[in-house]
PDB file of C-alpha atoms in Angstrom:
ATOM      1  CA  ILE A 295       0.000   0.000   0.000  1.00 66.00           C
ATOM      2  CA  TYR A 296       1.341   3.425  -0.918  1.00 63.00           C
ATOM      3  CA  TYR A 297       0.101   6.607   0.664  1.00 60.00           C
ATOM      4  CA  GLN A 298       1.011  10.189  -0.212  1.00 61.00           C
ATOM      5  CA  TYR A 299       1.162  12.776   2.590  1.00 58.00           C
ATOM      6  CA  GLY A 300       2.200  16.329   1.714  1.00 59.00           C
ATOM      7  CA  ASP A 301       5.597  16.316   0.051  1.00 57.00           C
ATOM      8  CA  ASP A 302       6.518  12.985   1.623  1.00 55.00           C
ATOM      9  CA  CYS A 303       5.625   9.646   0.142  1.00 58.00           C
ATOM     10  CA  PHE A 304       5.577   6.779   2.605  1.00 54.00           C
ATOM     11  CA  TYR A 305       4.478   3.230   2.072  1.00 59.00           C
ATOM     12  CA  VAL A 306       3.390   0.204   4.028  1.00 54.00           C
ATOM     13  CA  TYR A 307       4.464  -3.186   2.731  1.00 49.00           C
ATOM     14  CA  LYS A 308       1.535  -5.312   1.647  1.00 51.00           C
ATOM     15  CA  GLY A 309       2.852  -8.131   3.778  1.00 60.00           C
ATOM     16  CA  ASP A 310       2.416  -6.018   6.907  1.00 74.00           C
ATOM     17  CA  ALA A 311      -0.865  -4.214   6.259  1.00 81.00           C
ATOM     18  CA  ASP A 312      -4.374  -5.523   5.762  1.00 85.00           C
ATOM     19  CA  VAL A 313      -5.374  -4.056   2.411  1.00 83.00           C
ATOM     20  CA  ALA A 314      -9.079  -4.670   2.972  1.00 88.00           C
ATOM     21  CA  THR A 315      -9.285  -2.622   6.191  1.00 91.00           C
ATOM     22  CA  PHE A 316      -6.520  -0.069   5.568  1.00 88.00           C
ATOM     23  CA  GLN A 317      -7.600   3.571   5.889  1.00 88.00           C
ATOM     24  CA  ALA A 318      -5.758   6.870   5.816  1.00 86.00           C
ATOM     25  CA  LEU A 319      -6.498   9.032   8.865  1.00 88.00           C
ATOM     26  CA  GLY A 320      -4.724  12.168   7.675  1.00 84.00           C
ATOM     27  CA  LYS A 321      -1.847  14.088   9.277  1.00 86.00           C
ATOM     28  CA  GLY A 322       0.548  11.239   8.460  1.00 84.00           C
ATOM     29  CA  PHE A 323      -1.470   8.519  10.218  1.00 89.00           C
ATOM     30  CA  ALA A 324      -3.190   5.407   8.892  1.00 88.00           C
ATOM     31  CA  LYS A 325      -4.521   2.169  10.323  1.00 91.00           C
ATOM     32  CA  ASP A 326      -5.918  -1.206   9.456  1.00 91.00           C
ATOM     33  CA  SER A 327      -7.848  -3.628  11.645  1.00 92.00           C
ATOM     34  CA  LYS A 328      -4.817  -4.524  13.758  1.00 92.00           C
ATOM     35  CA  THR A 329      -2.174  -1.779  13.494  1.00 92.00           C
ATOM     36  CA  VAL A 330      -1.756   1.990  13.532  1.00 91.00           C
ATOM     37  CA  TYR A 331       0.881   3.509  11.228  1.00 88.00           C
ATOM     38  CA  TYR A 332       2.657   6.851  11.279  1.00 87.00           C
ATOM     39  CA  ARG A 333       4.411   7.808   8.060  1.00 81.00           C
ATOM     40  CA  GLY A 334       4.736   4.188   7.081  1.00 78.00           C
ATOM     41  CA  ASN A 335       5.881   2.708  10.381  1.00 82.00           C
ATOM     42  CA  SER A 336       3.755   0.871  12.912  1.00 86.00           C
ATOM     43  CA  VAL A 337       2.934   2.608  16.211  1.00 88.00           C
ATOM     44  CA  PRO A 338       2.943   0.059  19.048  1.00 88.00           C
ATOM     45  CA  GLY A 339       0.898   0.162  22.230  1.00 89.00           C
ATOM     46  CA  VAL A 340      -2.241   1.979  21.047  1.00 93.00           C
ATOM     47  CA  ASP A 341      -5.858   0.865  20.705  1.00 95.00           C
ATOM     48  CA  THR A 342      -6.369   0.549  16.961  1.00 95.00           C
ATOM     49  CA  ARG A 343     -10.140   0.542  16.982  1.00 95.00           C
ATOM     50  CA  SER A 344     -10.565   3.883  18.784  1.00 96.00           C
ATOM     51  CA  PHE A 345      -7.383   5.566  17.516  1.00 96.00           C
ATOM     52  CA  GLU A 346      -7.713   9.116  16.117  1.00 94.00           C
ATOM     53  CA  ALA A 347      -5.160  11.612  14.828  1.00 94.00           C
ATOM     54  CA  ILE A 348      -5.240  15.043  16.499  1.00 95.00           C
ATOM     55  CA  ASP A 349      -2.433  16.722  14.567  1.00 92.00           C
ATOM     56  CA  GLU A 350       0.893  15.697  13.017  1.00 89.00           C
ATOM     57  CA  THR A 351       2.445  14.811  16.391  1.00 91.00           C
ATOM     58  CA  HIS A 352      -0.515  14.074  18.673  1.00 95.00           C
ATOM     59  CA  ALA A 353      -3.110  11.318  18.669  1.00 96.00           C
ATOM     60  CA  LYS A 354      -5.532   9.617  21.030  1.00 97.00           C
ATOM     61  CA  ASP A 355      -7.490   6.458  21.638  1.00 96.00           C
ATOM     62  CA  LYS A 356     -10.224   5.659  24.168  1.00 96.00           C
ATOM     63  CA  GLN A 357      -7.739   5.413  27.033  1.00 95.00           C
ATOM     64  CA  SER A 358      -4.891   7.883  26.465  1.00 97.00           C
ATOM     65  CA  VAL A 359      -3.489  10.848  24.586  1.00 97.00           C
ATOM     66  CA  TYR A 360      -0.144  10.343  22.846  1.00 96.00           C
ATOM     67  CA  LEU A 361       2.803  12.391  21.693  1.00 95.00           C
ATOM     68  CA  ILE A 362       4.312  10.710  18.628  1.00 89.00           C
ATOM     69  CA  SER A 363       8.090  10.989  18.495  1.00 86.00           C
ATOM     70  CA  PRO A 364      10.196  11.283  15.305  1.00 80.00           C
ATOM     71  CA  ASN A 365      11.101   7.603  15.704  1.00 78.00           C
ATOM     72  CA  ARG A 366       7.365   6.741  15.568  1.00 77.00           C
ATOM     73  CA  ASN A 367       6.999   5.732  19.206  1.00 83.00           C
ATOM     74  CA  ALA A 368       3.815   6.765  21.016  1.00 88.00           C
ATOM     75  CA  TYR A 369       4.402   8.299  24.451  1.00 94.00           C
ATOM     76  CA  ILE A 370       1.463   8.741  26.819  1.00 96.00           C
ATOM     77  CA  ILE A 371       0.747  12.296  27.953  1.00 97.00           C
ATOM     78  CA  ASN A 372       0.348  11.642  31.656  1.00 95.00           C
ATOM     79  CA  GLY A 373      -3.136  12.220  33.002  1.00 96.00           C
ATOM     80  CA  ALA A 374      -4.623  13.682  29.797  1.00 98.00           C
ATOM     81  CA  ASP A 375      -8.338  13.160  29.187  1.00 98.00           C
ATOM     82  CA  PRO A 376      -8.837  11.917  25.595  1.00 97.00           C
ATOM     83  CA  LYS A 377     -12.350  13.357  25.360  1.00 97.00           C
ATOM     84  CA  THR A 378     -11.363  16.962  26.095  1.00 98.00           C
ATOM     85  CA  PHE A 379      -7.654  17.230  25.234  1.00 98.00           C
ATOM     86  CA  GLU A 380      -6.614  20.069  22.907  1.00 96.00           C
ATOM     87  CA  VAL A 381      -3.233  20.876  21.378  1.00 95.00           C
ATOM     88  CA  LEU A 382      -1.999  24.439  21.919  1.00 94.00           C
ATOM     89  CA  SER A 383       1.092  26.123  20.465  1.00 88.00           C
ATOM     90  CA  GLY A 384       4.627  25.038  21.303  1.00 85.00           C
ATOM     91  CA  LYS A 385       4.636  21.992  23.589  1.00 90.00           C
ATOM     92  CA  TYR A 386       1.457  23.007  25.409  1.00 95.00           C
ATOM     93  CA  GLY A 387      -1.911  21.298  25.597  1.00 96.00           C
ATOM     94  CA  ARG A 388      -4.926  21.272  27.885  1.00 98.00           C
ATOM     95  CA  ASP A 389      -7.975  19.288  28.865  1.00 98.00           C
ATOM     96  CA  LYS A 390     -10.944  20.144  31.061  1.00 97.00           C
ATOM     97  CA  ASN A 391      -8.862  19.691  34.207  1.00 97.00           C
ATOM     98  CA  THR A 392      -5.329  20.965  33.688  1.00 98.00           C
ATOM     99  CA  GLY A 393      -2.627  22.284  31.369  1.00 98.00           C
ATOM    100  CA  PHE A 394       0.173  20.155  29.930  1.00 98.00           C
ATOM    101  CA  TYR A 395       3.731  20.729  28.769  1.00 96.00           C
ATOM    102  CA  SER A 396       5.062  17.993  26.505  1.00 94.00           C
ATOM    103  CA  LEU A 397       4.281  14.696  28.286  1.00 95.00           C
ATOM    104  CA  ASP A 398       3.506  16.054  31.745  1.00 95.00           C
ATOM    105  CA  LEU A 399       0.648  17.860  33.409  1.00 96.00           C
ATOM    106  CA  ILE A 400       1.431  21.221  34.981  1.00 97.00           C
ATOM    107  CA  GLN A 401       0.633  20.899  38.657  1.00 93.00           C
ATOM    108  CA  GLY A 402      -1.900  23.452  39.872  1.00 93.00           C
ATOM    109  CA  SER A 403      -2.864  24.775  36.436  1.00 97.00           C
ATOM    110  CA  HIS A 404      -6.490  25.504  35.559  1.00 97.00           C
ATOM    111  CA  GLY A 405      -7.475  23.533  32.473  1.00 96.00           C
ATOM    112  CA  LEU A 406     -10.527  25.468  31.297  1.00 95.00           C
ATOM    113  CA  SER A 407      -8.652  28.794  31.180  1.00 97.00           C
ATOM    114  CA  PHE A 408      -5.204  27.455  30.269  1.00 97.00           C
ATOM    115  CA  GLU A 409      -3.829  28.879  27.017  1.00 96.00           C
ATOM    116  CA  SER A 410      -0.635  29.692  25.191  1.00 92.00           C
ATOM    117  CA  VAL A 411       0.252  33.337  25.682  1.00 90.00           C
ATOM    118  CA  PRO A 412      -0.914  35.541  22.793  1.00 75.00           C
ATOM    119  CA  GLY A 413       2.029  37.406  21.333  1.00 68.00           C
ATOM    120  CA  ASP A 414       4.547  34.666  22.118  1.00 62.00           C
ATOM    121  CA  VAL A 415       6.244  34.698  18.722  1.00 57.00           C
ATOM    122  CA  THR A 416       9.189  32.520  19.705  1.00 58.00           C
ATOM    123  CA  SER A 417       9.620  29.401  17.630  1.00 53.00           C
ATOM    124  CA  THR A 418       9.303  27.195  20.688  1.00 64.00           C
ATOM    125  CA  GLY A 419       6.217  28.746  22.303  1.00 80.00           C
ATOM    126  CA  VAL A 420       7.513  28.762  25.879  1.00 90.00           C
ATOM    127  CA  TYR A 421       4.859  30.837  27.671  1.00 94.00           C
ATOM    128  CA  ALA A 422       1.357  29.908  28.837  1.00 95.00           C
ATOM    129  CA  LYS A 423      -1.144  31.218  31.365  1.00 96.00           C
ATOM    130  CA  ASP A 424      -4.456  30.506  33.016  1.00 97.00           C
ATOM    131  CA  ARG A 425      -6.780  32.763  34.989  1.00 96.00           C
ATOM    132  CA  PHE A 426      -4.513  32.624  38.031  1.00 96.00           C
ATOM    133  CA  LEU A 427      -0.870  32.033  37.034  1.00 97.00           C
ATOM    134  CA  VAL A 428       1.693  32.357  34.237  1.00 97.00           C
ATOM    135  CA  TYR A 429       4.108  29.636  33.120  1.00 96.00           C
ATOM    136  CA  TRP A 430       7.514  29.430  31.445  1.00 95.00           C
ATOM    137  CA  HIS A 431       7.823  25.958  29.992  1.00 93.00           C
ATOM    138  CA  ASP A 432       6.282  23.866  32.814  1.00 95.00           C
ATOM    139  CA  ARG A 433       7.284  26.193  35.650  1.00 96.00           C
ATOM    140  CA  VAL A 434       5.230  28.855  37.395  1.00 97.00           C
ATOM    141  CA  ILE A 435       6.731  32.315  36.889  1.00 97.00           C
ATOM    142  CA  VAL A 436       7.220  33.459  40.467  1.00 95.00           C
ATOM    143  CA  GLY A 437       5.438  36.753  41.170  1.00 95.00           C
ATOM    144  CA  ALA A 438       3.499  36.812  37.880  1.00 96.00           C
ATOM    145  CA  ASP A 439       0.042  36.981  39.413  1.00 93.00           C
ATOM    146  CA  ASP A 440      -1.444  39.302  36.767  1.00 95.00           C
ATOM    147  CA  PRO A 441      -2.032  37.079  33.717  1.00 96.00           C
ATOM    148  CA  LYS A 442      -4.167  39.701  31.969  1.00 95.00           C
ATOM    149  CA  THR A 443      -1.216  42.079  31.497  1.00 96.00           C
ATOM    150  CA  PHE A 444       1.490  39.458  30.987  1.00 96.00           C
ATOM    151  CA  SER A 445       3.423  39.475  27.722  1.00 93.00           C
ATOM    152  CA  PRO A 446       6.828  38.321  26.447  1.00 91.00           C
ATOM    153  CA  TYR A 447       9.123  40.973  25.037  1.00 88.00           C
ATOM    154  CA  PRO A 448       9.173  40.778  21.228  1.00 82.00           C
ATOM    155  CA  GLY A 449      11.268  37.933  19.866  1.00 71.00           C
ATOM    156  CA  SER A 450      12.477  36.752  23.273  1.00 78.00           C
ATOM    157  CA  ASP A 451      12.007  33.351  24.884  1.00 81.00           C
ATOM    158  CA  GLU A 452      13.584  34.395  28.186  1.00 87.00           C
ATOM    159  CA  ILE A 453      12.366  37.920  29.062  1.00 91.00           C
ATOM    160  CA  SER A 454       8.745  38.842  29.786  1.00 94.00           C
ATOM    161  CA  HIS A 455       6.736  41.315  31.855  1.00 96.00           C
ATOM    162  CA  ASP A 456       3.408  42.314  33.283  1.00 97.00           C
ATOM    163  CA  ALA A 457       2.224  45.628  34.693  1.00 96.00           C
ATOM    164  CA  LYS A 458       4.341  45.237  37.849  1.00 96.00           C
ATOM    165  CA  ASN A 459       7.485  43.261  37.060  1.00 97.00           C
ATOM    166  CA  VAL A 460      10.014  42.079  34.498  1.00 97.00           C
ATOM    167  CA  TYR A 461      10.802  38.345  34.480  1.00 97.00           C
ATOM    168  CA  LEU A 462      13.856  36.399  33.377  1.00 94.00           C
ATOM    169  CA  PHE A 463      12.827  32.819  32.688  1.00 93.00           C
ATOM    170  CA  ASN A 464      10.575  32.142  35.707  1.00 95.00           C
ATOM    171  CA  SER A 465      11.956  34.701  38.203  1.00 96.00           C
ATOM    172  CA  VAL A 466      11.561  38.438  38.841  1.00 97.00           C
ATOM    173  CA  VAL A 467      14.287  40.782  37.602  1.00 95.00           C
ATOM    174  CA  VAL A 468      14.800  42.878  40.730  1.00 94.00           C
ATOM    175  CA  ASN A 469      14.439  46.658  40.307  1.00 94.00           C
ATOM    176  CA  ALA A 470      13.624  46.457  36.578  1.00 96.00           C
ATOM    177  CA  ASP A 471      10.994  48.872  35.264  1.00 97.00           C
ATOM    178  CA  PRO A 472       8.578  47.022  32.933  1.00 96.00           C
ATOM    179  CA  GLU A 473       7.396  50.197  31.211  1.00 95.00           C
ATOM    180  CA  SER A 474      10.821  51.260  29.929  1.00 96.00           C
ATOM    181  CA  PHE A 475      12.528  47.859  29.805  1.00 96.00           C
ATOM    182  CA  GLU A 476      13.824  46.691  26.424  1.00 92.00           C
ATOM    183  CA  VAL A 477      16.005  43.999  24.910  1.00 89.00           C
ATOM    184  CA  LEU A 478      19.285  45.430  23.574  1.00 86.00           C
ATOM    185  CA  GLU A 479      20.882  42.249  22.257  1.00 72.00           C
ATOM    186  CA  LYS A 480      19.790  38.670  22.822  1.00 68.00           C
ATOM    187  CA  ARG A 481      23.356  37.369  22.917  1.00 65.00           C
ATOM    188  CA  VAL A 482      26.657  39.298  22.957  1.00 60.00           C
ATOM    189  CA  PRO A 483      29.311  36.797  21.798  1.00 64.00           C
ATOM    190  CA  ALA A 484      32.261  38.647  23.370  1.00 57.00           C
ATOM    191  CA  LEU A 485      30.586  38.636  26.789  1.00 63.00           C
ATOM    192  CA  ASN A 486      28.559  35.456  26.374  1.00 69.00           C
ATOM    193  CA  CYS A 487      25.510  37.219  27.766  1.00 80.00           C
ATOM    194  CA  SER A 488      22.264  38.942  26.823  1.00 84.00           C
ATOM    195  CA  THR A 489      21.834  42.665  27.487  1.00 87.00           C
ATOM    196  CA  TYR A 490      18.781  44.707  28.441  1.00 92.00           C
ATOM    197  CA  LYS A 491      18.065  48.160  29.807  1.00 94.00           C
ATOM    198  CA  ASP A 492      15.396  50.294  31.392  1.00 96.00           C
ATOM    199  CA  ARG A 493      15.361  54.039  32.044  1.00 95.00           C
ATOM    200  CA  SER A 494      17.947  53.807  34.827  1.00 95.00           C
ATOM    201  CA  ARG A 495      19.951  50.558  34.469  1.00 94.00           C
ATOM    202  CA  VAL A 496      21.630  48.129  32.105  1.00 91.00           C
ATOM    203  CA  PHE A 497      21.166  44.415  32.823  1.00 91.00           C
ATOM    204  CA  LEU A 498      23.344  41.462  31.818  1.00 85.00           C
ATOM    205  CA  ASN A 499      22.168  37.874  31.743  1.00 83.00           C
ATOM    206  CA  ARG A 500      24.997  35.321  31.639  1.00 74.00           C
ATOM    207  CA  ASN A 501      22.766  32.209  31.853  1.00 66.00           C
TER     208      ASN A 501
END
């Protein structure tokens, strides 16, 4: 069986797939009566009958939600509810109960209001928030208790702010003024650091 997906052509050997029950599910997935396939390779450990593709890297069956790795293995997203799970930007997701980052639930997050942060234009999508807290990757940003005004600085995946504070990763930048704060250079090779300033100070980050 041959199946075309986008610019990639993948195939399943006739000896491995049941031609009579084979069906393309879209987003790189297919299945027959016994096996699920992702871009031509079998995906072990899933329930074939109830299996559904969510997007190119996420899928679900009646019991679990899965993150599909480049090597075609299906990893369970711990605690995710298949009926209500949604994929957000970056590595984030949510269900009716909680938010998720990659394979793990984010302890204490509020699922119904959990969302990727609008304006996070970084390629990785490292910020999320709910009605109570703000997150960098899977960590609570300490002191960021004003999700409505929270925003990353343009093009940065390490510096953000709200109406009260500036944050580096998941911690407050002490004495920084969020209104006048700006990114000067994301990485200065000679100093091996990033540089920022506000109306009264220059800041260096060597992490």
